[in-house]
Amino acid sequence: AGQGGVLTEKISRRSFGKLLGAQTVLASTVTLSGCLGGGGGGSDETPAPGSKTLTRAEFVATVSDYFDWAHSSEYVDQFKSVQQTFVDVSLGETAHAKQIEMALEESLIDNSLGYFYPEQSITREDAADIYVKAFKIPAAVSDPLTGFTDKSSISADKLASVKAMVAGGYMSGTSTTLFSPKGTLTADEAKAIQ
């Protein structure tokens, strides 16, 4: 029910999207840097917040928070199956557990291995894959990675995503000849992705 045309009861986000006739977010309408808030300088003893290496949990949380997705525990959907999760992610115990489960529900990440490893640093290739899935970045038409000498070290299942991010101008290499797919992503680097 609503007051003055305003919906006041919780409904599933899928139902709400259908109600509005919402379309998926397209990459051409989004600046990816909006996923991470403003950085800022730190003291001499601590690194600046933006230079901090992001954990997998922190990175996924920024994307989930950007879209403001609701966790399955926050709405009732009689047709919804039980929320999938990871062995190493527990609500109330793991930092950003709700956002991780929301990203899993939205298919940005998968639980084929059963573990998420939330405290490990996010790699550049994993970040590229999550961004491509979240923002529907179109596939690369040509191979933008020809100048990178470490192209063969990109995981086969992440290669198309890395190509899409580089071709779209959202990510570049760590140098003119290296993409560094297994390298870690800092908050500053994530904010620079646009």
PDB file of C-alpha atoms in Angstrom:
ATOM      1  CA  ALA A   1       0.000   0.000   0.000  1.00  0.00           C
ATOM      2  CA  GLY A   2       1.111   3.545  -0.459  1.00  0.00           C
ATOM      3  CA  GLN A   3       0.453   7.076   0.690  1.00  0.00           C
ATOM      4  CA  GLY A   4      -0.130   9.612  -2.039  1.00  0.00           C
ATOM      5  CA  GLY A   5       1.138   7.174  -4.664  1.00  0.00           C
ATOM      6  CA  VAL A   6       4.307   6.318  -2.721  1.00  0.00           C
ATOM      7  CA  LEU A   7       4.997   2.617  -2.188  1.00  0.00           C
ATOM      8  CA  THR A   8       5.584   1.982   1.528  1.00  0.00           C
ATOM      9  CA  GLU A   9       5.860  -1.829   1.673  1.00  0.00           C
ATOM     10  CA  LYS A  10       8.975  -3.795   0.733  1.00  0.00           C
ATOM     11  CA  ILE A  11       8.800  -5.766  -2.492  1.00  0.00           C
ATOM     12  CA  SER A  12      11.500  -7.662  -4.318  1.00  0.00           C
ATOM     13  CA  ARG A  13      13.788  -5.586  -6.498  1.00  0.00           C
ATOM     14  CA  ARG A  14      12.930  -7.806  -9.448  1.00  0.00           C
ATOM     15  CA  SER A  15       9.234  -7.099  -8.963  1.00  0.00           C
ATOM     16  CA  PHE A  16       9.973  -3.409  -8.541  1.00  0.00           C
ATOM     17  CA  GLY A  17      12.049  -3.374 -11.738  1.00  0.00           C
ATOM     18  CA  LYS A  18       9.233  -5.052 -13.645  1.00  0.00           C
ATOM     19  CA  LEU A  19       6.758  -2.614 -12.129  1.00  0.00           C
ATOM     20  CA  LEU A  20       8.762   0.311 -13.474  1.00  0.00           C
ATOM     21  CA  GLY A  21       9.715  -1.404 -16.717  1.00  0.00           C
ATOM     22  CA  ALA A  22      13.334  -0.775 -15.751  1.00  0.00           C
ATOM     23  CA  GLN A  23      16.078  -1.523 -18.216  1.00  0.00           C
ATOM     24  CA  THR A  24      19.531  -2.810 -17.290  1.00  0.00           C
ATOM     25  CA  VAL A  25      22.250  -0.249 -16.778  1.00  0.00           C
ATOM     26  CA  LEU A  26      24.342   0.211 -19.897  1.00  0.00           C
ATOM     27  CA  ALA A  27      28.035   1.005 -19.810  1.00  0.00           C
ATOM     28  CA  SER A  28      27.594   4.106 -21.949  1.00  0.00           C
ATOM     29  CA  THR A  29      25.537   5.755 -19.205  1.00  0.00           C
ATOM     30  CA  VAL A  30      27.836   5.028 -16.272  1.00  0.00           C
ATOM     31  CA  THR A  31      31.117   6.346 -14.957  1.00  0.00           C
ATOM     32  CA  LEU A  32      32.665   3.396 -13.181  1.00  0.00           C
ATOM     33  CA  SER A  33      34.559   5.617 -10.759  1.00  0.00           C
ATOM     34  CA  GLY A  34      31.250   6.221  -8.993  1.00  0.00           C
ATOM     35  CA  CYS A  35      31.687   2.853  -7.272  1.00  0.00           C
ATOM     36  CA  LEU A  36      34.271   4.167  -4.850  1.00  0.00           C
ATOM     37  CA  GLY A  37      33.898   7.234  -2.689  1.00  0.00           C
ATOM     38  CA  GLY A  38      36.394  10.063  -2.469  1.00  0.00           C
ATOM     39  CA  GLY A  39      39.867   9.233  -1.269  1.00  0.00           C
ATOM     40  CA  GLY A  40      41.851  11.688   0.721  1.00  0.00           C
ATOM     41  CA  GLY A  41      45.267  12.054   2.144  1.00  0.00           C
ATOM     42  CA  GLY A  42      46.490  10.115   5.137  1.00  0.00           C
ATOM     43  CA  SER A  43      49.100  10.895   7.754  1.00  0.00           C
ATOM     44  CA  ASP A  44      52.788  10.092   7.385  1.00  0.00           C
ATOM     45  CA  GLU A  45      52.331   6.885   9.371  1.00  0.00           C
ATOM     46  CA  THR A  46      49.367   5.428   7.485  1.00  0.00           C
ATOM     47  CA  PRO A  47      48.935   5.109   3.748  1.00  0.00           C
ATOM     48  CA  ALA A  48      46.414   7.373   2.063  1.00  0.00           C
ATOM     49  CA  PRO A  49      43.017   5.624   1.976  1.00  0.00           C
ATOM     50  CA  GLY A  50      43.056   5.467  -1.815  1.00  0.00           C
ATOM     51  CA  SER A  51      46.432   3.705  -1.998  1.00  0.00           C
ATOM     52  CA  LYS A  52      45.185   0.849   0.172  1.00  0.00           C
ATOM     53  CA  THR A  53      44.948  -2.510  -1.554  1.00  0.00           C
ATOM     54  CA  LEU A  54      41.313  -3.575  -1.725  1.00  0.00           C
ATOM     55  CA  THR A  55      40.211  -6.969  -0.476  1.00  0.00           C
ATOM     56  CA  ARG A  56      37.807  -8.998  -2.569  1.00  0.00           C
ATOM     57  CA  ALA A  57      35.071  -8.272  -0.003  1.00  0.00           C
ATOM     58  CA  GLU A  58      35.713  -4.507  -0.031  1.00  0.00           C
ATOM     59  CA  PHE A  59      35.733  -4.336  -3.818  1.00  0.00           C
ATOM     60  CA  VAL A  60      32.528  -6.344  -4.252  1.00  0.00           C
ATOM     61  CA  ALA A  61      30.892  -4.220  -1.531  1.00  0.00           C
ATOM     62  CA  THR A  62      31.597  -1.022  -3.484  1.00  0.00           C
ATOM     63  CA  VAL A  63      29.868  -2.394  -6.568  1.00  0.00           C
ATOM     64  CA  SER A  64      26.903  -3.783  -4.613  1.00  0.00           C
ATOM     65  CA  ASP A  65      26.540  -0.510  -2.718  1.00  0.00           C
ATOM     66  CA  TYR A  66      26.716   1.481  -5.959  1.00  0.00           C
ATOM     67  CA  PHE A  67      23.648  -0.331  -7.259  1.00  0.00           C
ATOM     68  CA  ASP A  68      21.972  -0.248  -3.824  1.00  0.00           C
ATOM     69  CA  TRP A  69      20.781  -3.825  -4.172  1.00  0.00           C
ATOM     70  CA  ALA A  70      18.606  -5.305  -1.449  1.00  0.00           C
ATOM     71  CA  HIS A  71      19.699  -8.511   0.252  1.00  0.00           C
ATOM     72  CA  SER A  72      17.304 -11.449   0.024  1.00  0.00           C
ATOM     73  CA  SER A  73      16.719 -11.201   3.781  1.00  0.00           C
ATOM     74  CA  GLU A  74      15.238  -7.725   3.262  1.00  0.00           C
ATOM     75  CA  TYR A  75      12.320  -8.672   1.039  1.00  0.00           C
ATOM     76  CA  VAL A  76       9.822 -11.443   0.539  1.00  0.00           C
ATOM     77  CA  ASP A  77       9.738 -13.198  -2.815  1.00  0.00           C
ATOM     78  CA  GLN A  78       7.749 -16.409  -2.755  1.00  0.00           C
ATOM     79  CA  PHE A  79       9.378 -17.581  -5.990  1.00  0.00           C
ATOM     80  CA  LYS A  80      12.950 -16.885  -4.832  1.00  0.00           C
ATOM     81  CA  SER A  81      15.118 -19.900  -4.178  1.00  0.00           C
ATOM     82  CA  VAL A  82      17.311 -20.048  -1.083  1.00  0.00           C
ATOM     83  CA  GLN A  83      20.129 -17.465  -1.138  1.00  0.00           C
ATOM     84  CA  GLN A  84      23.358 -19.056  -2.327  1.00  0.00           C
ATOM     85  CA  THR A  85      26.439 -18.322  -0.275  1.00  0.00           C
ATOM     86  CA  PHE A  86      30.069 -19.297   0.218  1.00  0.00           C
ATOM     87  CA  VAL A  87      31.628 -21.579   2.840  1.00  0.00           C
ATOM     88  CA  ASP A  88      33.849 -18.699   4.025  1.00  0.00           C
ATOM     89  CA  VAL A  89      31.173 -15.970   4.081  1.00  0.00           C
ATOM     90  CA  SER A  90      28.777 -15.796   7.029  1.00  0.00           C
ATOM     91  CA  LEU A  91      26.231 -13.073   7.742  1.00  0.00           C
ATOM     92  CA  GLY A  92      27.110 -11.297  10.953  1.00  0.00           C
ATOM     93  CA  GLU A  93      30.666 -12.639  10.924  1.00  0.00           C
ATOM     94  CA  THR A  94      32.240 -11.799   7.556  1.00  0.00           C
ATOM     95  CA  ALA A  95      32.723  -8.142   6.669  1.00  0.00           C
ATOM     96  CA  HIS A  96      30.495  -7.149   3.731  1.00  0.00           C
ATOM     97  CA  ALA A  97      28.730 -10.535   3.739  1.00  0.00           C
ATOM     98  CA  LYS A  98      25.416  -9.075   2.558  1.00  0.00           C
ATOM     99  CA  GLN A  99      27.056  -7.274  -0.364  1.00  0.00           C
ATOM    100  CA  ILE A 100      28.955 -10.438  -1.318  1.00  0.00           C
ATOM    101  CA  GLU A 101      25.748 -12.466  -1.332  1.00  0.00           C
ATOM    102  CA  MET A 102      23.984  -9.750  -3.362  1.00  0.00           C
ATOM    103  CA  ALA A 103      26.788  -9.824  -5.944  1.00  0.00           C
ATOM    104  CA  LEU A 104      26.464 -13.598  -6.056  1.00  0.00           C
ATOM    105  CA  GLU A 105      22.707 -13.330  -6.573  1.00  0.00           C
ATOM    106  CA  GLU A 106      23.298 -10.846  -9.397  1.00  0.00           C
ATOM    107  CA  SER A 107      25.847 -13.225 -11.017  1.00  0.00           C
ATOM    108  CA  LEU A 108      28.804 -10.852 -10.717  1.00  0.00           C
ATOM    109  CA  ILE A 109      30.696 -13.599  -8.930  1.00  0.00           C
ATOM    110  CA  ASP A 110      30.112 -17.339  -8.772  1.00  0.00           C
ATOM    111  CA  ASN A 111      30.433 -19.985  -6.116  1.00  0.00           C
ATOM    112  CA  SER A 112      31.505 -22.875  -8.326  1.00  0.00           C
ATOM    113  CA  LEU A 113      34.466 -23.458  -5.995  1.00  0.00           C
ATOM    114  CA  GLY A 114      32.412 -22.878  -2.825  1.00  0.00           C
ATOM    115  CA  TYR A 115      34.835 -20.284  -1.422  1.00  0.00           C
ATOM    116  CA  PHE A 116      35.057 -16.531  -1.965  1.00  0.00           C
ATOM    117  CA  TYR A 117      38.273 -15.719  -0.058  1.00  0.00           C
ATOM    118  CA  PRO A 118      36.977 -12.326   1.143  1.00  0.00           C
ATOM    119  CA  GLU A 119      40.243 -11.204   2.778  1.00  0.00           C
ATOM    120  CA  GLN A 120      42.432 -11.810  -0.277  1.00  0.00           C
ATOM    121  CA  SER A 121      43.314  -8.788  -2.378  1.00  0.00           C
ATOM    122  CA  ILE A 122      41.227  -8.238  -5.511  1.00  0.00           C
ATOM    123  CA  THR A 123      43.225  -8.830  -8.678  1.00  0.00           C
ATOM    124  CA  ARG A 124      43.046  -6.569 -11.699  1.00  0.00           C
ATOM    125  CA  GLU A 125      41.540  -9.334 -13.857  1.00  0.00           C
ATOM    126  CA  ASP A 126      38.884 -10.153 -11.235  1.00  0.00           C
ATOM    127  CA  ALA A 127      37.983  -6.472 -10.928  1.00  0.00           C
ATOM    128  CA  ALA A 128      37.679  -6.221 -14.715  1.00  0.00           C
ATOM    129  CA  ASP A 129      35.400  -9.263 -14.793  1.00  0.00           C
ATOM    130  CA  ILE A 130      33.130  -7.898 -12.048  1.00  0.00           C
ATOM    131  CA  TYR A 131      32.899  -4.460 -13.683  1.00  0.00           C
ATOM    132  CA  VAL A 132      32.038  -5.973 -17.078  1.00  0.00           C
ATOM    133  CA  LYS A 133      29.254  -8.070 -15.557  1.00  0.00           C
ATOM    134  CA  ALA A 134      27.899  -5.259 -13.362  1.00  0.00           C
ATOM    135  CA  PHE A 135      27.889  -2.508 -15.983  1.00  0.00           C
ATOM    136  CA  LYS A 136      27.211  -4.656 -19.059  1.00  0.00           C
ATOM    137  CA  ILE A 137      30.392  -3.510 -20.812  1.00  0.00           C
ATOM    138  CA  PRO A 138      30.212  -4.660 -24.441  1.00  0.00           C
ATOM    139  CA  ALA A 139      32.728  -7.182 -25.745  1.00  0.00           C
ATOM    140  CA  ALA A 140      35.801  -5.923 -27.551  1.00  0.00           C
ATOM    141  CA  VAL A 141      35.572  -5.992 -31.337  1.00  0.00           C
ATOM    142  CA  SER A 142      39.332  -6.284 -31.816  1.00  0.00           C
ATOM    143  CA  ASP A 143      42.173  -7.383 -29.533  1.00  0.00           C
ATOM    144  CA  PRO A 144      43.343  -4.364 -27.513  1.00  0.00           C
ATOM    145  CA  LEU A 145      45.926  -6.460 -25.632  1.00  0.00           C
ATOM    146  CA  THR A 146      48.420  -6.989 -28.464  1.00  0.00           C
ATOM    147  CA  GLY A 147      51.011  -4.692 -26.859  1.00  0.00           C
ATOM    148  CA  PHE A 148      50.936  -6.436 -23.481  1.00  0.00           C
ATOM    149  CA  THR A 149      53.669  -9.025 -22.999  1.00  0.00           C
ATOM    150  CA  ASP A 150      51.778 -10.668 -20.122  1.00  0.00           C
ATOM    151  CA  LYS A 151      48.592 -11.260 -22.123  1.00  0.00           C
ATOM    152  CA  SER A 152      49.057 -15.035 -21.865  1.00  0.00           C
ATOM    153  CA  SER A 153      48.930 -14.857 -18.045  1.00  0.00           C
ATOM    154  CA  ILE A 154      45.329 -13.588 -18.069  1.00  0.00           C
ATOM    155  CA  SER A 155      42.961 -16.344 -16.938  1.00  0.00           C
ATOM    156  CA  ALA A 156      41.006 -17.783 -19.857  1.00  0.00           C
ATOM    157  CA  ASP A 157      37.654 -17.087 -18.187  1.00  0.00           C
ATOM    158  CA  LYS A 158      38.613 -13.431 -17.541  1.00  0.00           C
ATOM    159  CA  LEU A 159      40.230 -12.676 -20.916  1.00  0.00           C
ATOM    160  CA  ALA A 160      37.086 -11.375 -22.622  1.00  0.00           C
ATOM    161  CA  SER A 161      36.370  -9.078 -19.660  1.00  0.00           C
ATOM    162  CA  VAL A 162      39.901  -7.669 -19.604  1.00  0.00           C
ATOM    163  CA  LYS A 163      39.693  -7.067 -23.367  1.00  0.00           C
ATOM    164  CA  ALA A 164      36.341  -5.300 -22.964  1.00  0.00           C
ATOM    165  CA  MET A 165      37.657  -3.037 -20.194  1.00  0.00           C
ATOM    166  CA  VAL A 166      40.804  -2.104 -22.115  1.00  0.00           C
ATOM    167  CA  ALA A 167      38.967  -1.646 -25.441  1.00  0.00           C
ATOM    168  CA  GLY A 168      36.363   0.545 -23.734  1.00  0.00           C
ATOM    169  CA  GLY A 169      39.094   2.724 -22.244  1.00  0.00           C
ATOM    170  CA  TYR A 170      38.041   1.866 -18.684  1.00  0.00           C
ATOM    171  CA  MET A 171      41.325   0.179 -17.729  1.00  0.00           C
ATOM    172  CA  SER A 172      44.861   0.418 -18.992  1.00  0.00           C
ATOM    173  CA  GLY A 173      47.991  -1.486 -18.222  1.00  0.00           C
ATOM    174  CA  THR A 174      50.281  -0.925 -15.272  1.00  0.00           C
ATOM    175  CA  SER A 175      52.842   0.050 -17.906  1.00  0.00           C
ATOM    176  CA  THR A 176      52.884   0.282 -21.690  1.00  0.00           C
ATOM    177  CA  THR A 177      53.772  -3.410 -21.968  1.00  0.00           C
ATOM    178  CA  LEU A 178      52.147  -4.971 -18.879  1.00  0.00           C
ATOM    179  CA  PHE A 179      48.523  -5.394 -17.885  1.00  0.00           C
ATOM    180  CA  SER A 180      49.448  -7.231 -14.643  1.00  0.00           C
ATOM    181  CA  PRO A 181      46.269  -9.345 -14.445  1.00  0.00           C
ATOM    182  CA  LYS A 182      47.287 -11.017 -11.164  1.00  0.00           C
ATOM    183  CA  GLY A 183      48.400  -7.708  -9.660  1.00  0.00           C
ATOM    184  CA  THR A 184      46.310  -6.192  -6.903  1.00  0.00           C
ATOM    185  CA  LEU A 185      43.975  -3.251  -7.314  1.00  0.00           C
ATOM    186  CA  THR A 186      44.137  -0.263  -4.977  1.00  0.00           C
ATOM    187  CA  ALA A 187      41.278   2.084  -4.165  1.00  0.00           C
ATOM    188  CA  ASP A 188      42.991   4.820  -6.228  1.00  0.00           C
ATOM    189  CA  GLU A 189      43.240   2.516  -9.243  1.00  0.00           C
ATOM    190  CA  ALA A 190      39.600   1.496  -8.870  1.00  0.00           C
ATOM    191  CA  LYS A 191      38.533   5.156  -8.710  1.00  0.00           C
ATOM    192  CA  ALA A 192      40.558   5.883 -11.858  1.00  0.00           C
ATOM    193  CA  ILE A 193      38.609   3.315 -13.868  1.00  0.00           C
ATOM    194  CA  GLN A 194      36.190   5.357 -15.950  1.00  0.00           C
TER     195      GLN A 194
END
